[in-house]
mmCIF file of C-alpha atoms in Angstrom:
data_model
loop_
_atom_site.group_PDB
_atom_site.id
_atom_site.type_symbol
_atom_site.label_atom_id
_atom_site.label_comp_id
_atom_site.label_asym_id
_atom_site.label_seq_id
_atom_site.Cartn_x
_atom_site.Cartn_y
_atom_site.Cartn_z
ATOM 1 C CA THR A 179 -20.032 24.666 36.182
ATOM 2 C CA LEU A 180 -19.721 28.551 36.967
ATOM 3 C CA ASP A 181 -22.851 28.490 38.800
ATOM 4 C CA ARG A 182 -22.909 30.852 41.656
ATOM 5 C CA SER A 183 -26.500 30.602 42.303
ATOM 6 C CA SER A 184 -26.405 28.024 45.163
ATOM 7 C CA ALA A 185 -26.464 28.555 49.065
ATOM 8 C CA ALA A 186 -22.623 28.188 48.557
ATOM 9 C CA SER A 187 -21.881 30.378 46.727
ATOM 10 C CA ASP A 188 -19.695 32.655 49.224
ATOM 11 C CA VAL A 189 -17.238 30.208 49.281
ATOM 12 C CA TYR A 190 -17.356 29.342 45.733
ATOM 13 C CA LYS A 191 -13.805 28.411 44.431
ATOM 14 C CA ARG A 192 -13.115 27.973 40.513
ATOM 15 C CA GLN A 193 -12.223 24.620 39.582
ATOM 16 C CA MET A 194 -11.486 24.745 35.966
ATOM 17 C CA GLN A 195 -11.350 27.013 32.934
ATOM 18 C CA PRO A 196 -14.303 27.310 31.138
ATOM 19 C CA PHE A 197 -13.093 28.334 27.735
ATOM 20 C CA ASP A 198 -9.571 28.369 26.466
ATOM 21 C CA ASN A 199 -8.489 31.130 28.472
ATOM 22 C CA ARG A 200 -4.948 31.215 29.066
ATOM 23 C CA MET A 201 -2.381 32.801 32.110
ATOM 24 C CA LEU A 202 1.436 32.762 32.379
ATOM 25 C CA ASN A 203 2.378 29.482 34.219
ATOM 26 C CA THR A 204 3.590 32.177 37.136
ATOM 27 C CA GLY A 205 0.456 33.244 37.862
ATOM 28 C CA VAL A 206 -1.644 36.192 36.866
ATOM 29 C CA ARG A 207 -0.109 38.785 38.512
ATOM 30 C CA THR A 208 3.546 39.640 38.784
ATOM 31 C CA SER A 209 6.396 37.068 39.443
ATOM 32 C CA ALA A 210 10.289 37.595 39.798
ATOM 33 C CA THR A 211 10.465 33.827 38.030
ATOM 34 C CA PRO A 212 10.058 34.446 34.318
ATOM 35 C CA ALA A 213 7.225 32.582 32.558
ATOM 36 C CA THR A 214 8.002 29.852 30.021
ATOM 37 C CA SER A 215 4.612 28.710 29.034
ATOM 38 C CA PHE A 216 0.675 29.067 29.560
ATOM 39 C CA LEU A 217 -1.592 27.454 32.031
ATOM 40 C CA PRO A 218 -5.493 27.643 31.871
ATOM 41 C CA LEU A 219 -6.655 30.676 33.411
ATOM 42 C CA VAL A 220 -7.433 29.557 37.054
ATOM 43 C CA GLU A 221 -6.367 31.918 39.988
ATOM 44 C CA SER A 222 -6.034 30.653 43.420
ATOM 45 C CA GLY A 223 -6.011 32.511 46.387
ATOM 46 C CA VAL A 224 -7.440 36.205 45.790
ATOM 47 C CA GLU A 225 -8.907 36.162 42.203
ATOM 48 C CA THR A 226 -8.167 39.473 40.122
ATOM 49 C CA MET A 227 -11.295 41.072 38.321
ATOM 50 C CA SER A 228 -9.503 40.113 35.052
ATOM 51 C CA SER A 229 -11.064 36.512 35.220
ATOM 52 C CA ALA A 230 -14.005 37.348 35.288
ATOM 53 C CA LEU A 231 -13.217 39.493 32.360
ATOM 54 C CA ALA A 232 -11.703 37.425 29.993
ATOM 55 C CA ASN A 233 -14.451 34.408 30.744
ATOM 56 C CA LEU A 234 -17.575 36.978 29.783
ATOM 57 C CA VAL A 235 -15.280 37.814 26.854
ATOM 58 C CA ALA A 236 -14.797 34.453 25.392
ATOM 59 C CA ASP A 237 -18.458 33.519 26.458
ATOM 60 C CA VAL A 238 -20.097 36.430 24.549
ATOM 61 C CA ALA A 239 -17.535 35.850 21.688
ATOM 62 C CA THR A 240 -18.667 32.174 21.381
ATOM 63 C CA SER A 241 -22.215 32.500 21.830
ATOM 64 C CA GLU A 242 -23.210 35.835 20.465
ATOM 65 C CA VAL A 243 -20.443 37.715 18.359
ATOM 66 C CA LEU A 244 -18.774 34.870 16.215
ATOM 67 C CA VAL A 245 -21.316 32.466 15.928
ATOM 68 C CA GLY A 246 -21.308 30.987 12.641
ATOM 69 C CA LEU A 247 -17.900 31.710 11.470
ATOM 70 C CA PRO A 248 -15.688 28.885 11.065
ATOM 71 C CA ALA A 249 -13.086 27.688 13.139
ATOM 72 C CA PRO A 250 -10.818 28.631 15.068
ATOM 73 C CA ASN A 251 -12.819 32.010 14.037
ATOM 74 C CA ASP A 252 -15.386 31.437 16.088
ATOM 75 C CA LYS A 253 -13.727 31.657 19.344
ATOM 76 C CA HIS A 254 -11.610 34.564 21.212
ATOM 77 C CA ARG A 255 -8.850 33.152 23.516
ATOM 78 C CA VAL A 256 -7.598 36.168 26.357
ATOM 79 C CA LEU A 257 -4.488 35.813 28.042
ATOM 80 C CA VAL A 258 -4.541 38.021 31.197
ATOM 81 C CA SER A 259 -1.978 39.544 33.307
ATOM 82 C CA CYS A 260 -1.575 42.384 36.138
ATOM 83 C CA HIS A 261 1.163 44.163 37.481
ATOM 84 C CA GLY A 262 -0.197 46.931 39.569
ATOM 85 C CA ILE A 263 0.887 48.116 42.796
ATOM 86 C CA GLY A 264 -1.930 48.564 45.184
ATOM 87 C CA GLY A 265 -2.386 52.158 46.762
ATOM 88 C CA THR A 266 0.403 53.321 44.506
ATOM 89 C CA ALA A 267 0.008 56.700 42.387
ATOM 90 C CA TYR A 268 0.558 57.570 38.992
ATOM 91 C CA VAL A 269 4.085 58.331 39.775
ATOM 92 C CA GLY A 270 4.736 55.206 41.229
ATOM 93 C CA LEU A 271 3.539 53.378 38.170
ATOM 94 C CA LYS A 272 4.387 55.510 35.138
ATOM 95 C CA LYS A 273 7.320 54.720 32.335
ATOM 96 C CA GLY A 274 10.516 53.881 34.390
ATOM 97 C CA THR A 275 8.789 52.357 37.664
ATOM 98 C CA SER A 276 9.263 48.858 38.698
ATOM 99 C CA ALA A 277 5.495 48.020 37.819
ATOM 100 C CA PHE A 278 5.675 49.749 34.427
ATOM 101 C CA THR A 279 8.870 47.549 33.827
ATOM 102 C CA ALA A 280 7.173 44.468 34.925
ATOM 103 C CA GLY A 281 4.330 45.108 32.595
ATOM 104 C CA LEU A 282 6.595 45.077 29.735
ATOM 105 C CA ALA A 283 8.452 41.786 30.939
ATOM 106 C CA GLN A 284 5.380 39.830 31.079
ATOM 107 C CA VAL A 285 4.471 41.147 27.214
ATOM 108 C CA THR A 286 7.864 40.247 26.299
ATOM 109 C CA GLN A 287 7.408 36.642 28.068
ATOM 110 C CA ALA A 288 4.083 36.146 26.507
ATOM 111 C CA LYS A 289 5.330 36.867 22.942
ATOM 112 C CA ALA A 290 8.362 34.184 23.335
ATOM 113 C CA ILE A 291 6.060 31.928 24.741
ATOM 114 C CA ALA A 292 3.389 32.647 21.425
ATOM 115 C CA ASP A 293 5.948 32.448 19.163
ATOM 116 C CA ALA A 294 7.891 29.025 20.007
ATOM 117 C CA ALA A 295 4.120 27.573 19.975
ATOM 118 C CA ALA A 296 3.593 29.371 16.636
ATOM 119 C CA GLU A 297 0.757 31.505 17.759
ATOM 120 C CA THR A 298 -0.155 34.766 17.372
ATOM 121 C CA TYR A 299 -0.078 37.368 20.118
ATOM 122 C CA VAL A 300 -1.478 40.839 20.325
ATOM 123 C CA VAL A 301 -2.214 43.227 23.340
ATOM 124 C CA ARG A 302 -5.559 44.438 22.610
ATOM 125 C CA VAL A 303 -6.493 46.315 26.034
ATOM 126 C CA LEU A 304 -4.921 47.581 28.587
ATOM 127 C CA THR A 305 -7.057 47.669 31.981
ATOM 128 C CA ASN A 306 -6.471 50.339 34.780
ATOM 129 C CA VAL A 307 -8.911 50.810 38.004
ATOM 130 C CA HIS A 308 -7.120 53.895 39.654
ATOM 131 C CA GLY A 309 -7.295 57.385 41.070
ATOM 132 C CA GLU A 310 -7.342 57.090 44.839
ATOM 133 C CA SER A 311 -4.085 57.907 45.767
ATOM 134 C CA ASP A 312 -3.625 60.563 43.249
ATOM 135 C CA HIS A 313 -7.007 62.292 44.498
ATOM 136 C CA ILE A 314 -5.128 62.097 47.873
ATOM 137 C CA ALA A 315 -2.010 63.658 46.317
ATOM 138 C CA MET A 316 -4.307 66.328 44.947
ATOM 139 C CA ASN A 317 -2.611 65.577 41.295
ATOM 140 C CA ALA A 318 -3.790 68.646 39.145
ATOM 141 C CA THR A 319 -2.348 67.124 36.069
ATOM 142 C CA TYR A 320 -3.945 63.613 36.488
ATOM 143 C CA ALA A 321 -5.762 63.768 33.011
ATOM 144 C CA ASN A 322 -2.344 64.476 31.071
ATOM 145 C CA ASP A 323 -1.135 61.752 33.239
ATOM 146 C CA LEU A 324 -3.498 59.475 32.025
ATOM 147 C CA ALA A 325 -2.915 60.376 28.297
ATOM 148 C CA GLU A 326 0.759 59.739 28.522
ATOM 149 C CA TRP A 327 0.411 56.286 30.498
ATOM 150 C CA GLN A 328 -1.551 55.234 27.721
ATOM 151 C CA ALA A 329 0.646 56.415 24.911
ATOM 152 C CA ASN A 330 3.713 54.868 26.882
ATOM 153 C CA TYR A 331 2.274 51.499 26.838
ATOM 154 C CA GLU A 332 0.941 51.455 23.815
ATOM 155 C CA ALA A 333 4.380 52.656 21.850
ATOM 156 C CA ASP A 334 6.197 50.155 24.227
ATOM 157 C CA VAL A 335 3.955 47.478 23.983
ATOM 158 C CA LYS A 336 3.983 47.369 20.027
ATOM 159 C CA ALA A 337 7.982 47.933 19.994
ATOM 160 C CA ILE A 338 8.110 44.456 21.902
ATOM 161 C CA THR A 339 4.959 42.322 19.895
ATOM 162 C CA GLY A 340 5.480 44.217 16.344
ATOM 163 C CA GLN A 341 1.361 44.547 16.420
ATOM 164 C CA THR A 342 -0.441 47.502 14.652
ATOM 165 C CA GLU A 343 -3.256 47.354 16.682
ATOM 166 C CA ALA A 344 -4.090 50.078 18.600
ATOM 167 C CA ILE A 345 -3.821 49.330 22.781
ATOM 168 C CA PRO A 346 -6.485 51.467 24.169
ATOM 169 C CA MET A 347 -6.384 52.091 28.183
ATOM 170 C CA LEU A 348 -9.696 50.855 29.992
ATOM 171 C CA HIS A 349 -10.737 52.751 33.088
ATOM 172 C CA THR A 350 -13.537 53.756 35.738
ATOM 173 C CA GLN A 351 -14.080 56.748 37.518
ATOM 174 C CA MET A 352 -12.975 56.551 41.285
ATOM 175 C CA SER A 353 -16.353 56.806 43.500
ATOM 176 C CA SER A 354 -14.495 57.089 46.549
ATOM 177 C CA TRP A 355 -13.291 60.255 47.824
ATOM 178 C CA THR A 356 -15.715 60.800 50.621
ATOM 179 C CA LYS A 357 -14.107 58.209 52.546
ATOM 180 C CA TYR A 358 -10.868 60.494 52.364
ATOM 181 C CA GLY A 359 -12.273 63.454 53.993
ATOM 182 C CA GLN A 360 -13.669 65.582 51.307
ATOM 183 C CA ALA A 361 -16.714 66.527 49.977
ATOM 184 C CA THR A 362 -15.945 66.033 46.184
ATOM 185 C CA SER A 363 -12.717 65.598 43.950
ATOM 186 C CA ALA A 364 -11.011 66.711 40.779
ATOM 187 C CA ILE A 365 -9.869 63.638 40.001
ATOM 188 C CA PRO A 366 -13.214 61.752 38.577
ATOM 189 C CA ILE A 367 -13.860 64.906 36.590
ATOM 190 C CA GLN A 368 -10.176 64.177 35.048
ATOM 191 C CA GLN A 369 -10.950 60.811 34.408
ATOM 192 C CA LEU A 370 -13.980 61.573 32.532
ATOM 193 C CA SER A 371 -12.147 64.766 30.493
ATOM 194 C CA ALA A 372 -9.310 62.912 29.717
ATOM 195 C CA SER A 373 -11.358 60.086 27.833
ATOM 196 C CA VAL A 374 -13.752 62.238 26.017
ATOM 197 C CA ALA A 375 -10.267 64.232 24.394
ATOM 198 C CA SER A 376 -8.620 60.865 23.717
ATOM 199 C CA ASN A 377 -10.293 59.989 20.710
ATOM 200 C CA GLY A 378 -10.702 56.531 22.161
ATOM 201 C CA LYS A 379 -7.559 55.882 23.185
ATOM 202 C CA LEU A 380 -8.892 56.314 26.853
ATOM 203 C CA VAL A 381 -12.011 54.219 27.097
ATOM 204 C CA MET A 382 -13.906 55.141 30.289
ATOM 205 C CA VAL A 383 -16.240 51.911 31.386
ATOM 206 C CA GLY A 384 -18.072 53.777 33.719
ATOM 207 C CA PRO A 385 -18.257 54.935 37.685
ATOM 208 C CA LYS A 386 -18.536 52.624 40.512
ATOM 209 C CA TYR A 387 -21.158 53.843 42.861
ATOM 210 C CA ASN A 388 -23.646 51.157 41.622
ATOM 211 C CA ILE A 389 -21.064 48.061 42.779
ATOM 212 C CA ALA A 390 -20.879 46.802 46.229
ATOM 213 C CA TYR A 391 -17.874 47.896 48.361
ATOM 214 C CA VAL A 392 -16.544 46.602 51.342
ATOM 215 C CA ALA A 393 -16.887 48.295 55.269
ATOM 216 C CA ASP A 394 -13.258 50.256 54.311
ATOM 217 C CA GLY A 395 -15.699 51.869 51.780
ATOM 218 C CA VAL A 396 -12.989 52.288 49.060
ATOM 219 C CA HIS A 397 -12.335 48.635 47.843
ATOM 220 C CA LEU A 398 -15.072 46.641 46.524
ATOM 221 C CA THR A 399 -16.321 43.162 47.699
ATOM 222 C CA SER A 400 -15.367 40.077 46.090
ATOM 223 C CA ALA A 401 -18.525 39.979 43.987
ATOM 224 C CA GLY A 402 -18.088 43.512 43.255
ATOM 225 C CA TYR A 403 -14.523 43.134 41.691
ATOM 226 C CA GLN A 404 -16.476 40.505 39.528
ATOM 227 C CA HIS A 405 -19.079 42.165 38.875
ATOM 228 C CA MET A 406 -16.826 45.392 37.610
ATOM 229 C CA GLY A 407 -14.619 42.853 35.818
ATOM 230 C CA GLU A 408 -17.905 42.305 33.680
ATOM 231 C CA TYR A 409 -18.539 45.861 32.749
ATOM 232 C CA TYR A 410 -14.973 45.761 31.510
ATOM 233 C CA ALA A 411 -15.773 42.683 29.491
ATOM 234 C CA LYS A 412 -18.866 44.751 28.005
ATOM 235 C CA VAL A 413 -16.823 47.169 27.010
ATOM 236 C CA TYR A 414 -13.861 44.874 25.316
ATOM 237 C CA ARG A 415 -16.628 42.908 23.382
ATOM 238 C CA ARG A 416 -17.809 46.541 21.938
ATOM 239 C CA ILE A 417 -14.435 47.906 20.990
ATOM 240 C CA VAL A 418 -12.374 44.961 20.411
ATOM 241 C CA LEU A 419 -14.883 41.920 18.956
ATOM 242 C CA GLU A 420 -17.072 44.546 17.573
ATOM 243 C CA GLY A 421 -14.732 46.847 16.588
ATOM 244 C CA LYS A 422 -17.164 49.872 17.415
ATOM 245 C CA LYS A 423 -16.353 52.906 19.696
ATOM 246 C CA TRP A 424 -17.633 53.103 22.965
ATOM 247 C CA GLU A 425 -18.246 55.818 25.543
ATOM 248 C CA PRO A 426 -20.311 55.851 29.163
ATOM 249 C CA LEU A 427 -23.788 57.645 29.804
ATOM 250 C CA ARG A 428 -22.379 60.825 29.922
ATOM 251 C CA PRO A 429 -23.427 64.633 29.318
ATOM 252 C CA LEU A 430 -23.202 65.897 26.055
ATOM 253 C CA SER A 431 -24.646 69.247 26.514
ATOM 254 C CA VAL A 432 -26.588 71.748 28.770
ATOM 255 C CA THR A 433 -29.295 74.143 27.915
ATOM 256 C CA ARG A 434 -31.280 76.600 29.513
ATOM 257 C CA VAL A 435 -34.268 78.544 29.375
ATOM 258 C CA GLY A 436 -35.329 80.526 32.441
ATOM 259 C CA ASP A 437 -35.696 78.546 35.620
ATOM 260 C CA GLU A 438 -35.257 75.280 33.896
ATOM 261 C CA ILE A 439 -32.130 73.633 32.713
ATOM 262 C CA ARG A 440 -31.686 70.597 30.255
ATOM 263 C CA VAL A 441 -28.897 67.807 30.287
ATOM 264 C CA LYS A 442 -28.894 66.037 27.056
ATOM 265 C CA PHE A 443 -26.756 62.455 27.553
ATOM 266 C CA LEU A 444 -25.197 59.787 25.437
ATOM 267 C CA VAL A 445 -27.119 57.053 25.738
ATOM 268 C CA PRO A 446 -25.521 53.632 24.966
ATOM 269 C CA VAL A 447 -28.889 52.062 25.524
ATOM 270 C CA PRO A 448 -31.727 54.242 25.771
ATOM 271 C CA PRO A 449 -34.146 55.082 27.486
ATOM 272 C CA LEU A 450 -32.982 57.002 30.269
ATOM 273 C CA VAL A 451 -33.891 55.392 34.112
ATOM 274 C CA PHE A 452 -34.368 56.661 37.189
ATOM 275 C CA ASP A 453 -33.635 53.995 39.472
ATOM 276 C CA THR A 454 -33.985 53.990 43.151
ATOM 277 C CA PHE A 455 -34.147 50.428 43.718
ATOM 278 C CA THR A 456 -30.147 49.457 43.077
ATOM 279 C CA VAL A 457 -29.053 53.163 44.253
ATOM 280 C CA SER A 458 -30.927 54.877 47.144
ATOM 281 C CA ASN A 459 -31.914 58.641 46.424
ATOM 282 C CA PRO A 460 -28.853 61.139 47.832
ATOM 283 C CA GLY A 461 -31.930 63.744 46.704
ATOM 284 C CA ASN A 462 -32.859 65.069 43.229
ATOM 285 C CA PHE A 463 -31.460 61.477 41.954
ATOM 286 C CA GLY A 464 -27.746 62.992 42.528
ATOM 287 C CA PHE A 465 -28.636 66.309 40.445
ATOM 288 C CA GLU A 466 -27.066 69.594 42.129
ATOM 289 C CA TYR A 467 -27.379 73.286 40.963
ATOM 290 C CA ALA A 468 -24.340 75.613 41.981
ATOM 291 C CA ASP A 469 -23.476 79.246 41.297
ATOM 292 C CA ASP A 470 -21.433 81.821 42.908
ATOM 293 C CA SER A 471 -24.181 83.695 44.487
ATOM 294 C CA ALA A 472 -24.982 83.758 48.014
ATOM 295 C CA THR A 473 -28.412 81.693 47.847
ATOM 296 C CA PRO A 474 -28.168 80.245 44.504
ATOM 297 C CA PRO A 475 -31.909 78.669 43.391
ATOM 298 C CA THR A 476 -32.686 75.311 44.521
ATOM 299 C CA ILE A 477 -33.940 72.035 42.350
ATOM 300 C CA THR A 478 -37.434 71.811 42.696
ATOM 301 C CA ALA A 479 -38.035 68.693 40.432
ATOM 302 C CA VAL A 480 -36.167 66.569 38.294
ATOM 303 C CA THR A 481 -37.518 64.655 35.377
ATOM 304 C CA LEU A 482 -37.052 62.721 32.171
ATOM 305 C CA GLU A 483 -37.688 64.218 29.053
ATOM 306 C CA GLY A 484 -37.500 61.776 26.100
ATOM 307 C CA ALA A 485 -35.077 58.817 26.115
ATOM 308 C CA ASP A 486 -31.945 61.117 26.588
ATOM 309 C CA THR A 487 -32.793 64.343 28.401
ATOM 310 C CA VAL A 488 -32.912 65.163 32.198
ATOM 311 C CA ARG A 489 -35.052 68.152 32.944
ATOM 312 C CA ILE A 490 -34.272 70.165 36.058
ATOM 313 C CA LYS A 491 -36.588 72.686 37.355
ATOM 314 C CA LEU A 492 -35.428 75.761 39.785
ATOM 315 C CA SER A 493 -37.000 77.822 42.499
ATOM 316 C CA ALA A 494 -35.697 80.928 40.377
ATOM 317 C CA ALA A 495 -33.882 81.656 37.254
ATOM 318 C CA PRO A 496 -30.587 81.651 38.171
ATOM 319 C CA THR A 497 -28.267 84.683 38.282
ATOM 320 C CA GLY A 498 -24.937 84.122 39.870
ATOM 321 C CA ALA A 499 -21.383 83.579 38.195
ATOM 322 C CA ASN A 500 -20.151 80.540 37.315
ATOM 323 C CA PRO A 501 -23.730 78.810 37.447
ATOM 324 C CA SER A 502 -23.299 74.810 36.678
ATOM 325 C CA VAL A 503 -25.227 71.551 37.055
ATOM 326 C CA ARG A 504 -23.442 68.573 38.808
ATOM 327 C CA TYR A 505 -24.310 64.797 39.259
ATOM 328 C CA ALA A 506 -23.274 62.635 41.819
ATOM 329 C CA TYR A 507 -20.748 64.964 42.660
ATOM 330 C CA THR A 508 -21.134 65.875 46.270
ATOM 331 C CA GLY A 509 -21.052 63.468 49.323
ATOM 332 C CA THR A 510 -21.182 63.154 52.415
ATOM 333 C CA ILE A 511 -17.210 63.863 54.263
ATOM 334 C CA GLY A 512 -16.461 60.462 55.658
ATOM 335 C CA ALA A 513 -18.932 58.165 54.051
ATOM 336 C CA ARG A 514 -18.162 55.091 52.581
ATOM 337 C CA ALA A 515 -18.589 54.719 49.075
ATOM 338 C CA GLY A 516 -21.382 52.654 47.717
ATOM 339 C CA ALA A 517 -25.094 52.632 46.769
ATOM 340 C CA THR A 518 -26.389 53.705 50.136
ATOM 341 C CA THR A 519 -23.884 55.951 51.295
ATOM 342 C CA GLY A 520 -21.248 57.441 48.998
ATOM 343 C CA PRO A 521 -21.412 60.078 46.188
ATOM 344 C CA ARG A 522 -24.003 58.831 43.503
ATOM 345 C CA GLY A 523 -26.883 59.185 41.453
ATOM 346 C CA ASN A 524 -30.030 57.046 40.391
ATOM 347 C CA LEU A 525 -29.550 57.862 36.564
ATOM 348 C CA ARG A 526 -28.885 54.663 34.229
ATOM 349 C CA ASP A 527 -29.965 53.646 30.867
ATOM 350 C CA SER A 528 -31.460 50.155 29.904
ATOM 351 C CA ASP A 529 -28.574 47.759 28.884
ATOM 352 C CA THR A 530 -29.626 44.164 29.122
ATOM 353 C CA SER A 531 -25.937 42.817 28.545
ATOM 354 C CA LYS A 532 -25.180 39.323 29.271
ATOM 355 C CA SER A 533 -23.550 38.637 32.756
ATOM 356 C CA ARG A 534 -22.391 34.757 33.558
ATOM 357 C CA PHE A 535 -23.316 35.496 36.682
ATOM 358 C CA GLY A 536 -26.637 37.447 37.173
ATOM 359 C CA ASN A 537 -24.909 40.910 37.684
ATOM 360 C CA LYS A 538 -27.047 43.780 36.025
ATOM 361 C CA LEU A 539 -24.557 45.571 33.751
ATOM 362 C CA GLU A 540 -26.868 48.851 33.103
ATOM 363 C CA ASN A 541 -24.336 51.841 32.411
ATOM 364 C CA TRP A 542 -24.923 54.364 35.094
ATOM 365 C CA ALA A 543 -24.333 58.137 34.622
ATOM 366 C CA VAL A 544 -20.618 59.087 35.109
ATOM 367 C CA HIS A 545 -20.058 61.753 38.046
ATOM 368 C CA PHE A 546 -19.700 65.355 36.269
ATOM 369 C CA THR A 547 -20.154 68.866 36.436
ATOM 370 C CA MET A 548 -21.095 71.103 33.498
ATOM 371 C CA PRO A 549 -21.288 74.628 33.257
ATOM 372 C CA VAL A 550 -24.952 76.107 32.447
ATOM 373 C CA PRO A 551 -25.438 78.666 29.881
#
């Protein structure tokens, strides 16, 4: 079984594939040797988040989404492959680079293997965990780069597979910029804006401040990567298995009357909750007010109003130029990312989606800044 509840969970190793998920016979990650067959998805050595993603998808497909359909439509088999390069900015991963070419080679090999076995093969999504290196590079065009990245993959993969299905890119916001020596970052804001503008081509899974990090404050723990993989699986279920749209817990609108600001949110599973158990309170549940005046008014109270709105009370009506409300936006320079130290907030929804390992999969509010009218 895949039970991680025992005391031996820290040294847990998968011994079998619990469903019918597959990998190339050369492994999940890029290989110089061309793949010639599929094997059960059982990673060795270091396991990527892809196994947790694929196995939760197969689980919920069989137990919740496809129940009652005639075989073989009552199951969903996933083939995963990875070709990213750690610590590499977009310029080193985009079309024309070795990484991009390796990804297309994996698709080409998988298509040939599936054709030889008279099986169908469709690339459903791209998964992307990225942004830190472009933060370091201060990439001001990252939002456009993400759109280009997805479009190039979709066009080139479709040319190989012949599919008509769209290929959205699933991605998460980076939450670790303080460890690089800055209190704020433009990258998570660009990640959000690119997703909102993409009409479903770029799908933001959510932020990562609520997930466990190792001591370096940049990388997740092994359990954290598994946790993140299940977040991706939840979104995959929504857009692929259920054919619906997905958006994270994000702000929709900001209004102000006098000294009170209200932020209305798109809430995947209402109602909103302030959770100070999972994530420690950095102050005002992660909300900030800013403007260009020498002494902007301060926040005196932050409360929930209904199922989808946050009410922010200021010490006075603002008069400064360029007023904005922010969330999980400013952190302590040098602090490692995470639920008690990094840029973070306490706002989440009430999602009780299934996890195979006891992970909580509530949706946490994204990092954002919004103008105040």
